[in-house]
């Protein structure tokens, strides 16, 4: 059992009168793993990372992006805007160095930190999307139909996207694990099915509920930011970076991982033939953390 394990929640005030929802868990003096969670996920308990991180004596810091939970919305935010908010929270907590993990919708935000967050010493991006548009990448090929519909609307703009998300929000808030599997059936590969159960799905459902409790602002702004200019360039990345992507990922196609592997400077790619969107975080997080700690 870990001594000094703490689980403070709450918010941090930001310089522009917004606030950020923050969750910090783990041994009080442990090195920090900064998590950029997926979409539409808030800074809540996510045992797929917290358990292996705590076992290694690490603290896990998660920050809800603007518009999720109690984090104040930042209209028209870009991916790069996450860096200033993260920097402020780290300074407030007295954290001078951290390793960074981004999964799914959090992947581009982790890459922004690899490019511009001075405290970042190493970064892992897991099942991350590539920029839109990306030269040489057919961006939606291999993507589940629900994501194609959502991102097609995002490309049109908020007026097209928001009604779709508001339509889907009640089902997201009321869904059980079985409901989630039915809704996401097309996006859950066979290799994922044994992983989308128990603590993983419980935590993701709970996090969705917190993230969407006051509306779809965070969800909407995440999707819009992904298909707009990210606000930084790949050539800026100097932080050691690892990339993890499963060939059977149906939510963020494998081709996105291959594109990132070709464009992130100095990246160490793990393009895995027998992994999906969920299995990769459920089954490989210890391995991901160990590599991060080696290269930091």
Short mmCIF file of C-alpha atoms in Angstrom, two decimals:
data_model
loop_
_atom_site.label_atom_id
_atom_site.label_comp_id
_atom_site.label_asym_id
_atom_site.label_seq_id
_atom_site.Cartn_x
_atom_site.Cartn_y
_atom_site.Cartn_z
CA UNK A 1 0.00 0.00 0.00
CA UNK A 2 1.34 3.42 -0.94
CA UNK A 3 2.00 5.92 1.80
CA UNK A 4 1.04 9.51 1.26
CA UNK A 5 -1.48 8.67 -1.44
CA UNK A 6 -3.61 11.71 -2.02
CA UNK A 7 -6.51 12.51 -4.26
CA UNK A 8 -7.24 16.23 -4.21
CA UNK A 9 -9.80 17.43 -6.68
CA UNK A 10 -11.01 20.93 -7.33
CA UNK A 11 -9.99 23.73 -9.58
CA UNK A 12 -7.16 26.14 -10.25
CA UNK A 13 -7.77 29.73 -11.26
CA UNK A 14 -6.24 30.72 -14.59
CA UNK A 15 -4.90 34.17 -15.48
CA UNK A 16 -7.81 35.07 -17.78
CA UNK A 17 -10.48 34.50 -15.08
CA UNK A 18 -11.21 30.98 -16.22
CA UNK A 19 -10.75 27.96 -13.99
CA UNK A 20 -9.44 24.48 -14.66
CA UNK A 21 -10.65 21.25 -13.09
CA UNK A 22 -7.63 19.37 -11.75
CA UNK A 23 -7.09 15.85 -10.38
CA UNK A 24 -3.79 14.86 -8.77
CA UNK A 25 -3.28 11.40 -7.28
CA UNK A 26 -0.36 9.35 -6.04
CA UNK A 27 2.54 9.56 -3.58
CA UNK A 28 2.96 13.15 -2.43
CA UNK A 29 6.56 13.51 -3.60
CA UNK A 30 6.39 11.25 -6.65
CA UNK A 31 7.41 12.34 -10.14
CA UNK A 32 4.46 13.56 -12.20
CA UNK A 33 2.77 11.94 -15.19
CA UNK A 34 0.59 14.51 -16.93
CA UNK A 35 -2.42 12.94 -18.67
CA UNK A 36 -4.34 14.53 -21.53
CA UNK A 37 -7.44 12.31 -21.60
CA UNK A 38 -9.59 11.46 -24.58
CA UNK A 39 -12.85 12.91 -25.88
CA UNK A 40 -15.28 13.59 -24.20
CA UNK A 41 -13.44 12.74 -20.96
CA UNK A 42 -12.84 14.91 -17.88
CA UNK A 43 -10.19 14.81 -15.15
CA UNK A 44 -11.68 11.96 -13.14
CA UNK A 45 -10.48 8.55 -11.93
CA UNK A 46 -8.94 6.58 -14.79
CA UNK A 47 -7.50 3.43 -13.32
CA UNK A 48 -5.90 2.23 -16.56
CA UNK A 49 -3.22 4.86 -15.87
CA UNK A 50 -3.48 5.59 -12.15
CA UNK A 51 -2.95 2.00 -10.97
CA UNK A 52 0.28 1.26 -12.91
CA UNK A 53 1.56 4.81 -12.30
CA UNK A 54 1.03 4.60 -8.53
CA UNK A 55 2.69 1.18 -8.50
CA UNK A 56 5.77 2.90 -9.94
CA UNK A 57 5.69 5.66 -7.34
CA UNK A 58 4.33 8.26 -9.76
CA UNK A 59 1.73 10.95 -9.32
CA UNK A 60 -0.90 11.37 -12.03
CA UNK A 61 -2.05 14.87 -12.91
CA UNK A 62 -5.07 15.32 -15.17
CA UNK A 63 -6.64 18.62 -16.19
CA UNK A 64 -10.10 18.84 -17.75
CA UNK A 65 -9.85 20.77 -20.99
CA UNK A 66 -11.96 23.95 -21.26
CA UNK A 67 -15.68 23.23 -21.46
CA UNK A 68 -15.53 19.87 -19.67
CA UNK A 69 -16.93 19.51 -16.16
CA UNK A 70 -16.09 22.61 -14.11
CA UNK A 71 -13.37 23.83 -16.49
CA UNK A 72 -14.46 27.14 -17.97
CA UNK A 73 -15.00 27.14 -21.72
CA UNK A 74 -12.47 28.84 -24.00
CA UNK A 75 -14.40 29.52 -27.22
CA UNK A 76 -12.57 28.88 -30.49
CA UNK A 77 -9.64 27.29 -28.65
CA UNK A 78 -6.82 25.72 -30.61
CA UNK A 79 -4.86 22.61 -29.66
CA UNK A 80 -1.90 24.79 -28.67
CA UNK A 81 -3.95 26.62 -26.03
CA UNK A 82 -3.60 23.59 -23.74
CA UNK A 83 0.06 24.47 -23.20
CA UNK A 84 -0.54 27.78 -21.40
CA UNK A 85 -3.21 26.28 -19.12
CA UNK A 86 -1.02 23.28 -18.32
CA UNK A 87 2.01 25.49 -17.64
CA UNK A 88 -0.01 27.58 -15.20
CA UNK A 89 -1.29 24.57 -13.27
CA UNK A 90 2.18 23.03 -13.08
CA UNK A 91 3.65 26.27 -11.74
CA UNK A 92 0.86 26.51 -9.17
CA UNK A 93 1.60 22.95 -7.99
CA UNK A 94 5.35 23.53 -7.95
CA UNK A 95 5.99 20.86 -10.60
CA UNK A 96 9.14 21.64 -12.58
CA UNK A 97 9.30 18.47 -14.68
CA UNK A 98 6.83 15.88 -15.91
CA UNK A 99 6.32 13.18 -18.49
CA UNK A 100 3.26 13.56 -20.69
CA UNK A 101 0.71 11.04 -21.98
CA UNK A 102 -2.10 11.75 -24.42
CA UNK A 103 -4.68 9.16 -25.47
CA UNK A 104 -7.06 9.50 -28.41
CA UNK A 105 -8.41 13.08 -28.39
CA UNK A 106 -5.71 13.92 -25.87
CA UNK A 107 -2.95 12.86 -28.27
CA UNK A 108 -2.69 16.13 -30.22
CA UNK A 109 -2.64 18.04 -26.91
CA UNK A 110 0.23 15.88 -25.68
CA UNK A 111 2.09 16.61 -28.92
CA UNK A 112 1.55 20.33 -28.33
CA UNK A 113 3.23 19.87 -24.95
CA UNK A 114 6.09 17.99 -26.61
CA UNK A 115 6.54 21.05 -28.81
CA UNK A 116 6.08 23.89 -26.33
CA UNK A 117 5.72 22.86 -22.67
CA UNK A 118 9.04 23.61 -20.97
CA UNK A 119 8.39 21.15 -18.11
CA UNK A 120 7.88 18.15 -20.43
CA UNK A 121 10.81 15.71 -20.42
CA UNK A 122 9.23 12.91 -22.49
CA UNK A 123 5.90 12.32 -24.22
CA UNK A 124 3.81 9.31 -25.24
CA UNK A 125 0.94 9.65 -27.70
CA UNK A 126 -1.51 6.76 -27.86
CA UNK A 127 -4.09 6.25 -30.62
CA UNK A 128 -3.82 9.90 -31.58
CA UNK A 129 -5.40 11.54 -34.57
CA UNK A 130 -3.31 13.32 -37.19
CA UNK A 131 -3.93 16.94 -38.25
CA UNK A 132 -6.65 17.74 -40.77
CA UNK A 133 -5.85 18.00 -43.57
CA UNK A 134 -2.62 16.00 -43.61
CA UNK A 135 -0.68 15.60 -46.84
CA UNK A 136 -0.79 12.05 -48.12
CA UNK A 137 -3.43 10.90 -45.60
CA UNK A 138 -7.01 10.01 -46.51
CA UNK A 139 -8.16 11.27 -43.14
CA UNK A 140 -11.48 9.41 -42.69
CA UNK A 141 -10.74 6.11 -44.40
CA UNK A 142 -11.10 3.28 -41.89
CA UNK A 143 -12.92 5.45 -39.34
CA UNK A 144 -16.17 4.25 -37.73
CA UNK A 145 -19.26 5.79 -39.34
CA UNK A 146 -20.23 7.76 -36.21
CA UNK A 147 -16.87 9.49 -36.15
CA UNK A 148 -17.05 10.21 -39.87
CA UNK A 149 -20.41 11.90 -39.34
CA UNK A 150 -19.15 13.93 -36.39
CA UNK A 151 -15.91 15.08 -37.98
CA UNK A 152 -17.62 15.86 -41.28
CA UNK A 153 -19.88 18.20 -39.32
CA UNK A 154 -16.89 19.66 -37.45
CA UNK A 155 -15.25 20.51 -40.75
CA UNK A 156 -18.39 22.46 -41.66
CA UNK A 157 -18.25 24.32 -38.33
CA UNK A 158 -19.94 24.59 -34.95
CA UNK A 159 -23.39 25.29 -36.38
CA UNK A 160 -23.37 21.87 -38.05
CA UNK A 161 -21.65 19.98 -35.23
CA UNK A 162 -23.37 21.20 -32.07
CA UNK A 163 -26.87 19.85 -32.89
CA UNK A 164 -25.42 16.36 -33.46
CA UNK A 165 -23.65 16.38 -30.10
CA UNK A 166 -26.66 17.78 -28.26
CA UNK A 167 -28.74 14.99 -29.80
CA UNK A 168 -26.29 12.35 -28.56
CA UNK A 169 -25.59 13.84 -25.11
CA UNK A 170 -28.64 12.37 -23.27
CA UNK A 171 -27.70 8.85 -24.36
CA UNK A 172 -24.12 9.41 -23.24
CA UNK A 173 -25.30 10.57 -19.82
CA UNK A 174 -27.74 7.69 -19.35
CA UNK A 175 -25.73 4.85 -20.84
CA UNK A 176 -24.59 1.71 -19.03
CA UNK A 177 -21.59 -0.38 -20.02
CA UNK A 178 -23.82 -2.59 -22.20
CA UNK A 179 -25.38 0.48 -23.81
CA UNK A 180 -21.96 1.91 -24.56
CA UNK A 181 -20.86 -1.28 -26.28
CA UNK A 182 -24.00 -1.29 -28.43
CA UNK A 183 -23.61 2.37 -29.39
CA UNK A 184 -19.93 1.94 -30.15
CA UNK A 185 -20.24 -1.51 -31.73
CA UNK A 186 -18.73 -0.43 -35.04
CA UNK A 187 -15.83 1.31 -33.28
CA UNK A 188 -14.94 -1.55 -30.93
CA UNK A 189 -12.68 -4.05 -32.64
CA UNK A 190 -12.74 -7.70 -31.62
CA UNK A 191 -9.45 -7.29 -29.77
CA UNK A 192 -11.00 -4.45 -27.74
CA UNK A 193 -14.06 -6.36 -26.52
CA UNK A 194 -12.39 -8.15 -23.64
CA UNK A 195 -10.95 -4.82 -22.45
CA UNK A 196 -14.08 -2.66 -22.66
CA UNK A 197 -15.38 -4.01 -19.37
CA UNK A 198 -14.94 -3.63 -15.63
CA UNK A 199 -12.90 -0.66 -14.37
CA UNK A 200 -12.03 0.71 -17.81
CA UNK A 201 -15.59 1.14 -19.02
CA UNK A 202 -16.82 2.17 -15.56
CA UNK A 203 -14.24 4.94 -15.40
CA UNK A 204 -14.86 6.13 -18.96
CA UNK A 205 -18.62 6.28 -18.39
CA UNK A 206 -18.17 8.22 -15.15
CA UNK A 207 -15.73 10.57 -16.84
CA UNK A 208 -18.12 11.15 -19.75
CA UNK A 209 -20.85 12.03 -17.27
CA UNK A 210 -18.67 14.63 -15.55
CA UNK A 211 -17.37 16.00 -18.83
CA UNK A 212 -20.85 16.45 -20.29
CA UNK A 213 -22.74 17.35 -17.12
CA UNK A 214 -23.24 21.01 -18.12
CA UNK A 215 -23.45 20.60 -21.88
CA UNK A 216 -21.41 19.75 -24.96
CA UNK A 217 -19.03 22.73 -25.07
CA UNK A 218 -15.87 20.74 -24.35
CA UNK A 219 -16.83 17.94 -26.74
CA UNK A 220 -17.69 20.41 -29.48
CA UNK A 221 -14.51 22.47 -29.04
CA UNK A 222 -12.31 19.34 -28.99
CA UNK A 223 -13.65 18.22 -32.37
CA UNK A 224 -13.43 21.69 -33.89
CA UNK A 225 -9.85 22.17 -32.67
CA UNK A 226 -8.75 18.83 -34.13
CA UNK A 227 -9.82 19.78 -37.68
CA UNK A 228 -8.46 23.35 -37.51
CA UNK A 229 -4.86 24.53 -37.47
CA UNK A 230 -3.28 23.15 -34.30
CA UNK A 231 -1.29 26.35 -33.70
CA UNK A 232 2.21 24.82 -33.61
CA UNK A 233 4.48 22.95 -36.00
CA UNK A 234 5.91 19.45 -35.79
CA UNK A 235 9.39 20.86 -36.37
CA UNK A 236 9.16 22.44 -32.90
CA UNK A 237 9.14 19.04 -31.15
CA UNK A 238 12.41 18.45 -29.31
CA UNK A 239 11.09 16.32 -26.44
CA UNK A 240 11.72 12.55 -26.70
CA UNK A 241 8.43 11.13 -27.97
CA UNK A 242 6.97 7.65 -28.29
CA UNK A 243 3.99 6.73 -30.43
CA UNK A 244 1.61 3.82 -29.81
CA UNK A 245 -1.12 2.85 -32.27
CA UNK A 246 -3.03 -0.36 -32.90
CA UNK A 247 -3.68 -1.69 -36.38
CA UNK A 248 -7.23 -2.69 -35.35
CA UNK A 249 -8.19 0.78 -34.10
CA UNK A 250 -11.55 1.69 -35.63
CA UNK A 251 -12.02 5.04 -33.89
CA UNK A 252 -8.69 6.60 -34.88
CA UNK A 253 -7.50 4.68 -37.93
CA UNK A 254 -4.08 3.05 -38.01
CA UNK A 255 -3.16 5.28 -40.96
CA UNK A 256 -3.13 8.26 -38.58
CA UNK A 257 -0.52 6.54 -36.44
CA UNK A 258 1.62 5.77 -39.48
CA UNK A 259 1.36 9.40 -40.63
CA UNK A 260 2.45 10.68 -37.22
CA UNK A 261 5.30 8.16 -37.12
CA UNK A 262 6.57 9.72 -40.35
CA UNK A 263 6.20 13.34 -39.21
CA UNK A 264 7.03 13.59 -35.48
CA UNK A 265 10.78 14.36 -35.28
CA UNK A 266 12.80 11.62 -33.62
CA UNK A 267 9.73 9.62 -32.59
CA UNK A 268 9.97 6.03 -31.41
CA UNK A 269 6.96 4.31 -33.04
CA UNK A 270 5.11 1.25 -31.78
CA UNK A 271 2.70 0.37 -34.57
CA UNK A 272 1.11 -2.80 -33.26
CA UNK A 273 -0.75 -5.36 -35.41
CA UNK A 274 -2.86 -6.93 -32.65
CA UNK A 275 -4.12 -3.89 -30.72
CA UNK A 276 -7.20 -1.68 -30.88
CA UNK A 277 -8.24 1.65 -29.42
CA UNK A 278 -8.93 0.35 -25.90
CA UNK A 279 -6.73 -2.72 -25.61
CA UNK A 280 -3.61 -0.63 -26.04
CA UNK A 281 -4.22 1.41 -22.89
CA UNK A 282 -5.77 -1.43 -20.93
CA UNK A 283 -2.99 -3.92 -21.61
CA UNK A 284 0.17 -1.91 -22.30
CA UNK A 285 0.17 1.07 -19.93
CA UNK A 286 2.90 -0.35 -17.72
CA UNK A 287 5.11 -0.82 -20.77
CA UNK A 288 4.30 2.71 -21.98
CA UNK A 289 5.20 4.20 -18.60
CA UNK A 290 8.43 2.23 -18.31
CA UNK A 291 9.61 3.46 -21.70
CA UNK A 292 8.68 7.06 -20.83
CA UNK A 293 10.68 6.91 -17.63
CA UNK A 294 13.70 5.47 -19.49
CA UNK A 295 13.82 8.24 -22.09
CA UNK A 296 12.86 11.20 -19.89
#
